[in-house]
Coordinates of C-alpha atoms in Angstrom, one line a residue:
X29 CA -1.8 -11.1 -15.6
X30 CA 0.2 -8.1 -14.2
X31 CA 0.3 -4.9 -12.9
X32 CA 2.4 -1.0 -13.7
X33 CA 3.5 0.9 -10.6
X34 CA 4.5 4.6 -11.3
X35 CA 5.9 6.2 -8.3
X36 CA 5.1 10.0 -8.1
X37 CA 7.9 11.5 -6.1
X38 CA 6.4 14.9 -5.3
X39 CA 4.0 16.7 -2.3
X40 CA 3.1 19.4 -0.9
X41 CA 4.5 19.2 2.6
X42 CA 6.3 16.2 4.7
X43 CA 4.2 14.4 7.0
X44 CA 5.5 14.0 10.1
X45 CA 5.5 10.1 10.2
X46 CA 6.2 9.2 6.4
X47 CA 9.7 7.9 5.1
X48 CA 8.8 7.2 1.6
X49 CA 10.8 9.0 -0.8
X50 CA 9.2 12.2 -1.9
X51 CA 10.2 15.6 -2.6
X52 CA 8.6 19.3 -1.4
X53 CA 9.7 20.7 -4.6
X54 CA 7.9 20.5 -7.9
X55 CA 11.0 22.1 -10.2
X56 CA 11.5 18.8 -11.7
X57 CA 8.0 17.7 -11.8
X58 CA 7.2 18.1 -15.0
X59 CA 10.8 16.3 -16.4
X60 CA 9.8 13.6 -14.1
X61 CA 6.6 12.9 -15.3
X62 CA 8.4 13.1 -18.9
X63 CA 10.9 10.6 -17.7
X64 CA 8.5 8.2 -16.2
X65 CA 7.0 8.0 -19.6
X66 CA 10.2 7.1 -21.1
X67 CA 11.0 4.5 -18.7
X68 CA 7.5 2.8 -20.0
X69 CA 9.4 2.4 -23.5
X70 CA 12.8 1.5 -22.0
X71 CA 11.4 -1.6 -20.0
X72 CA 8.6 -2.3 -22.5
X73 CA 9.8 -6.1 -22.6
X74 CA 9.8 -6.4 -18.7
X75 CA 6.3 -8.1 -18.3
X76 CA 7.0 -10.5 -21.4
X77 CA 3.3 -9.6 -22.9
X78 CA 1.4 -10.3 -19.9
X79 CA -1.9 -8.4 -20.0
X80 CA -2.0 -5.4 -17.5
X81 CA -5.0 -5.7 -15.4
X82 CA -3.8 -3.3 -12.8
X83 CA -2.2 0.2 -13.6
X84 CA -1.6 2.3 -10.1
X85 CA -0.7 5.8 -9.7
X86 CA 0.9 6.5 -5.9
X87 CA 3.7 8.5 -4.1
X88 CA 4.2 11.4 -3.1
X89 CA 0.9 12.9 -4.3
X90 CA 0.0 11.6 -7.4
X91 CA -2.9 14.0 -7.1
X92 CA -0.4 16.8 -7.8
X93 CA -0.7 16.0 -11.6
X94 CA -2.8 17.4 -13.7
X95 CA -5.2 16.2 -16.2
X96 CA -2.3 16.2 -18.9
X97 CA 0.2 14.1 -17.4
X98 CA -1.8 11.6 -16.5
X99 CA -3.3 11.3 -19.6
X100 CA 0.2 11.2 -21.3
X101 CA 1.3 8.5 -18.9
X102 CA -2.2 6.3 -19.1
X103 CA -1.9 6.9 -23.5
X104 CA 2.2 5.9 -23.1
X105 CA 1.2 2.2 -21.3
X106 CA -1.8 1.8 -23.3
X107 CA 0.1 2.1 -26.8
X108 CA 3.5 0.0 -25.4
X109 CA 1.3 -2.6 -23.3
X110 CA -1.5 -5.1 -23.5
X111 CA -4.0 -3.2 -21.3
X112 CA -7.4 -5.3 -20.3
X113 CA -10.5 -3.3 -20.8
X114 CA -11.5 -3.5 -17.4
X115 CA -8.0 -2.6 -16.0
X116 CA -8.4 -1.5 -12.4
X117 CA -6.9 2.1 -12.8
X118 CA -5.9 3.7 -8.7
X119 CA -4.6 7.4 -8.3
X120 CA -3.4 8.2 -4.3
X121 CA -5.0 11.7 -3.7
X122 CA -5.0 13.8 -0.6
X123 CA -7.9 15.6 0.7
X124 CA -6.9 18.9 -0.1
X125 CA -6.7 17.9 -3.8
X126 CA -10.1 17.1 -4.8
X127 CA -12.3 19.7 -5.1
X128 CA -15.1 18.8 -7.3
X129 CA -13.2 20.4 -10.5
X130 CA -10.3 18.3 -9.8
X131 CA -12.4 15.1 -9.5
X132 CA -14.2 15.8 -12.8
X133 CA -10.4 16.0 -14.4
X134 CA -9.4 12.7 -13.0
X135 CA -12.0 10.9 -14.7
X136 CA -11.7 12.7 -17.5
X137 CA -8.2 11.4 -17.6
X138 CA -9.4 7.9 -16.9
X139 CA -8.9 7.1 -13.2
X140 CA -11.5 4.7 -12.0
X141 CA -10.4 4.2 -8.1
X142 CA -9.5 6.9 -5.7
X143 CA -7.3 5.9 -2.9
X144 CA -7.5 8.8 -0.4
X145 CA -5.0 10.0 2.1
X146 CA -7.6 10.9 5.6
X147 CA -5.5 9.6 8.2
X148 CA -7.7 10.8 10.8
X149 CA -11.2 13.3 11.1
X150 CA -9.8 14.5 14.0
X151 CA -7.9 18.2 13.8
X152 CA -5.4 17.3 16.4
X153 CA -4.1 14.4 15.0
X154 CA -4.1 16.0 11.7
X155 CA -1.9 18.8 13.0
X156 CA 0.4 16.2 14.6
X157 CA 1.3 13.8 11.6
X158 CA 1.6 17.5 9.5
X159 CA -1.4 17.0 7.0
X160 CA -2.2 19.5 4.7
X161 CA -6.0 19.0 4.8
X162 CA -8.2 19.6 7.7
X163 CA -10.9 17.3 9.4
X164 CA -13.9 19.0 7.3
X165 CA -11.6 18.4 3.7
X166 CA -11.6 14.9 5.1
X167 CA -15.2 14.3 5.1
X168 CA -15.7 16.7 2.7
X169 CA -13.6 15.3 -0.4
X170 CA -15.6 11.5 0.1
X171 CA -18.7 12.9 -0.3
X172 CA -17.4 15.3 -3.6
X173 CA -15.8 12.1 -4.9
X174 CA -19.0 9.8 -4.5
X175 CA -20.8 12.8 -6.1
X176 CA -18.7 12.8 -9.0
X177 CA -19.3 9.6 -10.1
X178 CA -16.2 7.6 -8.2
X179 CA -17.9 4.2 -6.6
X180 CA -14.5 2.4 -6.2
X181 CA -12.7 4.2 -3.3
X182 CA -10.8 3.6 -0.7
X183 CA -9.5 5.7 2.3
X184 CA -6.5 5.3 4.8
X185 CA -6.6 5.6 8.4
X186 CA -4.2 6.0 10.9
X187 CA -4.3 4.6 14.8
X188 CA -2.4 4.2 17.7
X189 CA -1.9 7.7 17.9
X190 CA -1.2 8.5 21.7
X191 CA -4.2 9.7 23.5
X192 CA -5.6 8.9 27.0
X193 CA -8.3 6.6 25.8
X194 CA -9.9 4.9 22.8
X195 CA -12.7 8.0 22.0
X196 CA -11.0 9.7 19.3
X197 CA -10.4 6.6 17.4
X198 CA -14.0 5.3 18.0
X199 CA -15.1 9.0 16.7
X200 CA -13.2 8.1 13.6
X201 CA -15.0 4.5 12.8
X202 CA -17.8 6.4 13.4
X203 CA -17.3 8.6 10.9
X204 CA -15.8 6.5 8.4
X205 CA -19.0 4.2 8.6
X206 CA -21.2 6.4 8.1
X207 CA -19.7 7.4 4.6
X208 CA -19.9 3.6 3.3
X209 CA -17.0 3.5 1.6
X210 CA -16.3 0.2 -0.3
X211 CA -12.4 -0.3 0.8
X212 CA -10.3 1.0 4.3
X213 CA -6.9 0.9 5.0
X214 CA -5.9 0.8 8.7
X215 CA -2.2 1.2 9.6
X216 CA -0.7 1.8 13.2
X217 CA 1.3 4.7 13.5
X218 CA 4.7 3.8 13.2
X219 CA 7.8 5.9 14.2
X220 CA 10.2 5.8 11.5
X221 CA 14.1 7.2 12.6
X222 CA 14.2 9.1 10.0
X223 CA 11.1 11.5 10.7
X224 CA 9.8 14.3 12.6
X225 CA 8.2 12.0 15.1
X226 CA 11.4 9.9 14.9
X227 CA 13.7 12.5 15.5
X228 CA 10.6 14.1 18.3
X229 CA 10.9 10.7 19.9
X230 CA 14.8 10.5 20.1
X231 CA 14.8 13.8 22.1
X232 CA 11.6 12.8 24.2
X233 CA 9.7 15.7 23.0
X234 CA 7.2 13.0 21.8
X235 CA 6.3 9.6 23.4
X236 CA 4.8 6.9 21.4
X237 CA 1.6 4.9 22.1
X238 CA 2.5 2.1 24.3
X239 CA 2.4 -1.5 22.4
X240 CA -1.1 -2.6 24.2
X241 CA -3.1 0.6 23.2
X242 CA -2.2 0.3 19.7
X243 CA -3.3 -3.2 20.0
X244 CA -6.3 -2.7 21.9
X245 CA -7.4 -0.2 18.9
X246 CA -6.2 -2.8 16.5
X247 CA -9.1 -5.4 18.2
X248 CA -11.7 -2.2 18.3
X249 CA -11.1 -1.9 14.3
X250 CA -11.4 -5.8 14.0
X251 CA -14.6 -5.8 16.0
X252 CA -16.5 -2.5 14.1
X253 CA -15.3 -3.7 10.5
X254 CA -16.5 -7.1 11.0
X255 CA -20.3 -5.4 12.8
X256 CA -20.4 -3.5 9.3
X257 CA -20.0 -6.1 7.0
X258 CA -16.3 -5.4 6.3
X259 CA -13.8 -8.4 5.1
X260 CA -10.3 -7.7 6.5
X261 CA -8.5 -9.7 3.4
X262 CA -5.7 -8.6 4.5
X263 CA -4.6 -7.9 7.8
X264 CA -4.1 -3.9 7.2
X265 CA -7.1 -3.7 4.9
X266 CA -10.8 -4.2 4.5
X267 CA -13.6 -4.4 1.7
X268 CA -17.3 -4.6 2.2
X269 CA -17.8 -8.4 -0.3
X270 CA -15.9 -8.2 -4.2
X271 CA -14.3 -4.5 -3.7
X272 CA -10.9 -5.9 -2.8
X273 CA -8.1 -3.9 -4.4
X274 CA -7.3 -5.9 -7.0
X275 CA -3.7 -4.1 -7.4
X276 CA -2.8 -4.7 -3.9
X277 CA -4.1 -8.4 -3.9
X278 CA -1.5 -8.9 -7.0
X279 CA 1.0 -8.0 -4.8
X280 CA 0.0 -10.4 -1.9
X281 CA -0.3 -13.0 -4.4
X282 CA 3.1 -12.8 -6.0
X283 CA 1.7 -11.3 -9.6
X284 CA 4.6 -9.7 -11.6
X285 CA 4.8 -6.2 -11.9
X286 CA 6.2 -3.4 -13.2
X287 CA 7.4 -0.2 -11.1
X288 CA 8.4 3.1 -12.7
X289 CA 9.7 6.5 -11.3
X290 CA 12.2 7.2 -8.9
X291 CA 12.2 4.0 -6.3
X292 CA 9.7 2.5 -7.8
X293 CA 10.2 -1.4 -7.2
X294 CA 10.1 -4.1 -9.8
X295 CA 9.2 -8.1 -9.6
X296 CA 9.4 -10.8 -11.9
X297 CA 9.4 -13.9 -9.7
X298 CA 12.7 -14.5 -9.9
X299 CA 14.4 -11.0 -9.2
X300 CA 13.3 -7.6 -7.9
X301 CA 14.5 -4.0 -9.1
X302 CA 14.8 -1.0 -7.4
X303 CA 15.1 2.2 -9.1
X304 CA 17.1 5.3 -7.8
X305 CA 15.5 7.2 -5.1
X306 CA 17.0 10.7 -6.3
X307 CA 14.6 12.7 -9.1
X308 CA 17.7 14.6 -10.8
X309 CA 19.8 11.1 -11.0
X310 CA 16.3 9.3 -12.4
X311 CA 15.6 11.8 -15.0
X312 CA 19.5 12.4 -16.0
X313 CA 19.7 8.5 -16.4
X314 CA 16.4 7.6 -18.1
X315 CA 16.9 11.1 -20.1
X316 CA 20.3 9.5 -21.5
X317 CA 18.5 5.6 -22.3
X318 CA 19.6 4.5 -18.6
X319 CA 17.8 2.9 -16.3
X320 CA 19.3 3.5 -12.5
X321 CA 18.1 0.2 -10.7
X322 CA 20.3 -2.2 -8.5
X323 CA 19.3 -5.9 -8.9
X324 CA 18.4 -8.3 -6.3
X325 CA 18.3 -11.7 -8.0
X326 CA 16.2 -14.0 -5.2
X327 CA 17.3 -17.0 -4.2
X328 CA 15.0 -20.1 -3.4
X329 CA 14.7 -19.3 0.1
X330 CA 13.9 -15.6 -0.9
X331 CA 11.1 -16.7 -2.8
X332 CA 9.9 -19.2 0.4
X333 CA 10.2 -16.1 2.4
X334 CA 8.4 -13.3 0.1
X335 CA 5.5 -15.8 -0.5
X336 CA 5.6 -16.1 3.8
X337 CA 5.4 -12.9 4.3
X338 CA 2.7 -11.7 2.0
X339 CA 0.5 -14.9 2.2
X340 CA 0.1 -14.5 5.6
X341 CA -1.1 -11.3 5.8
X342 CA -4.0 -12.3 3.9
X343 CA -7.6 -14.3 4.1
X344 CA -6.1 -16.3 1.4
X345 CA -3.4 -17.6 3.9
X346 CA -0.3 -19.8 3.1
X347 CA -0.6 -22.7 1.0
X348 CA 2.0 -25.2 2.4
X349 CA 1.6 -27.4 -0.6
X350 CA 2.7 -24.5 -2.6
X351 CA 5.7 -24.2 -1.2
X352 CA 6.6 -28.2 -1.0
X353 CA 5.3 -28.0 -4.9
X354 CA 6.9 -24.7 -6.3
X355 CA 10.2 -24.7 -4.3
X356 CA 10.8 -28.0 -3.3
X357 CA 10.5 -27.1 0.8
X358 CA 8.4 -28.8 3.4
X359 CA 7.5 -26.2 5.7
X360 CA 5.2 -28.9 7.8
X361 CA 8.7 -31.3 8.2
X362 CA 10.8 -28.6 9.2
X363 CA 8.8 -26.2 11.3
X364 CA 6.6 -29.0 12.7
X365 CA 7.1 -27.8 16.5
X366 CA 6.6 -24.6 15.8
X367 CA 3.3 -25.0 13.8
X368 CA 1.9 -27.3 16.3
X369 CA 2.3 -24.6 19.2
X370 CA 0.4 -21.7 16.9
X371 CA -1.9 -23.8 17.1
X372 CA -2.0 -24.8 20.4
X373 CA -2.1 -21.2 21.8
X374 CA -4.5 -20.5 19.2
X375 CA -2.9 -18.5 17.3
X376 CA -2.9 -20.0 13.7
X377 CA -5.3 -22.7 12.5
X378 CA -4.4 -25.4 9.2
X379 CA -7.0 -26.1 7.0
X380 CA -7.1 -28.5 3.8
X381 CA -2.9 -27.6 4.5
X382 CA -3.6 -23.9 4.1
X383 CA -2.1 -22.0 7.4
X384 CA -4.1 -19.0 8.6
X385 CA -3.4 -16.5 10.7
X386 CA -6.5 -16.2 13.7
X387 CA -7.4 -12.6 14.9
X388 CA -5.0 -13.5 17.8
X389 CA -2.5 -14.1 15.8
X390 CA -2.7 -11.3 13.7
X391 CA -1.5 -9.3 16.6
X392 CA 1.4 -11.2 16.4
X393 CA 1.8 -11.3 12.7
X394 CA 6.0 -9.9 12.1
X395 CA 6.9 -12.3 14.6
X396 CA 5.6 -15.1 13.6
X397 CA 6.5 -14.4 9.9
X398 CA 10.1 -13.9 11.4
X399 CA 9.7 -17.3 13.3
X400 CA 9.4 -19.0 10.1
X401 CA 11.6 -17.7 7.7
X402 CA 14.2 -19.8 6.4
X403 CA 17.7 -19.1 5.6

């Protein structure tokens, strides 16, 4: 079992908050997408004939393609791959993209999940992180995609954005809700250096949430997700029962993959791969046979530490016997006083020798991660 990752490097405007690599200009879009396809024949041997049971399109904007380049891409891993017939096949698309034309050309060209970029319903906010949809297009573009057929979906939302209470956020559950979507993403705004509201922030022409409010919206979420039947698998994401994103579980669960397109990342269990994050000197390289990566071959306690850091972000949790059995490391021997106090403050439980994470302790998640780490 594995997954393909193809990194579309391309939108329509910067959002205020993201530092993924992207580009405003679509001169190279086309060559790109041309590239991507013949990176798919250049690492054709990566995943070794495993079955591809995940194939997922994000950015950028994948939405920016039309029906024709995703059909070439989808037709190029389906003639160089073993592709499973019920392959779980996720395009990231903005609001502003899917009017009901568009939506009848994505599954046209086979997508079968929409992952879609709302942040917020609220104008303000919208305005602030620099979207280029409005609050009706965010409503709007769920109920177009439901309409056209689309049962898997999943949106994104955005909190701790500074306010003076918890209303607006409320307002957006609400909302949200209401549609029934299958699948949520919830991320706290984050302030990335390298931003608009990083650089804002710097010069104090924007000021942050403060720590507590963004958790205090992080236990609202917990409590309305779990009152409408919601499964937070993971602590930034929720599914009403069996609509987990299969893709996104892969990667929590350490299943290889492949990632294509400029910085797309790579992982074979035993080394990652990270492409260039510069279109011209991707589609120059590939162009010419040459795949621009650097290679991180992981060590032992790399691998420890990947499987700690996904596992515990997830219902699953971390299976200690794994990593006594897989890697040769007893995490009970040599963290023993440290386990024993997550529990006693109640914020990790051990069951059947399978650590989880309690609601408490998901507040608290990067640190503790950190905490156990090994070197």
């Amino acid at each position: 079992m594995s997954g393909i990752y193809l990194h579309i490097p391309f939108c329509r405007q910067a959002c205020h908050y993201c530092d993924f690599h992207f580009s405003t200009s679509m001169g190279l879009k086309e060559q790109t997408v041309q590239a991507i396809a013949r990176e798919l024949e250049l690492r054709q041997e990566y995943l070794q004939g495993q079955p591809v049971h995940t194939i997922y399109f994000g950015g950028g904007t994948p939405s920016l393609l039309n029906q024709q380049e995703l059909q070439l891409l989808l037709a190029t891993i389906k003639k160089l791959y073993i592709v499973s017939e019920d392959t779980e096949i996720t395009l990231e698309a903005n609001p502003d993209d899917l009017t009901p034309a568009k939506l009848q050309e994505l599954r046209a060209a086979g997508m079968n999940r929409l992952s879609i970029g709302l942040q917020s319903f609220h104008e303000p906010h919208l305005r602030l992180m620099n979207r280029a949809h409005s609050a009706t297009e965010s409503l709007q573009c769920v109920k177009d995609a439901q309409a056209a057929g689309f049962d898997s979906i999943t949106v994104d939302l955005i909190y701790g954005i500074p306010a003076t209470d918890h209303h607006i956020w409320q307002q957006d559950l609400e909302t949200l809700f209401a549609l029934r979507v299958p699948h949520v993403s919830c991320y706290a705004l984050t302030i990335e250096p390298d931003t608009a509201l990083g650089r804002w922030s710097k010069k104090g022409k924007f000021k942050p949430a403060e720590d507590d409010f963004t958790a205090q919206q992080f236990e609202i979420l917990l409590a309305q997700m779990a009152k409408h039947g919601y499964i937070q698998y993971e602590i930034s994401n929720f599914c009403l029962p069996g609509h987990e994103s299969r893709h996104n579980s892969n990667y929590w669960r350490g299943v290889h993959y492949l990632g294509v397109g400029p910085s797309a990342h790579s992982f074979n269990g035993r080394s990652r791969q990270h492409n260039v994050a510069h279109n011209k000197k991707y589609v120059d390289a590939v162009m010419q046979g040459h795949i621009p990566f650097e290679l991180e071959e992981l060590t032992m306690a790399d691998q420890v530490n990947d499987y700690l850091l996904t596992s515990l972000r997830t219902i699953w949790g971390c299976d200690l016997r794994k990593i006594n059995h897989d890697y040769g490391y007893n995490l009970r021997v040599s963290h023993a006083g440290y386990l024993q106090q997550l529990q006693d403050k109640g914020l990790a439980s051990i069951a059947e020798e399978v650590l989880y994470l309690t609601d408490k302790g998901k507040l608290l998640a990067d640190q503790i991660t950190l905490d156990l780490l090994i070197e």
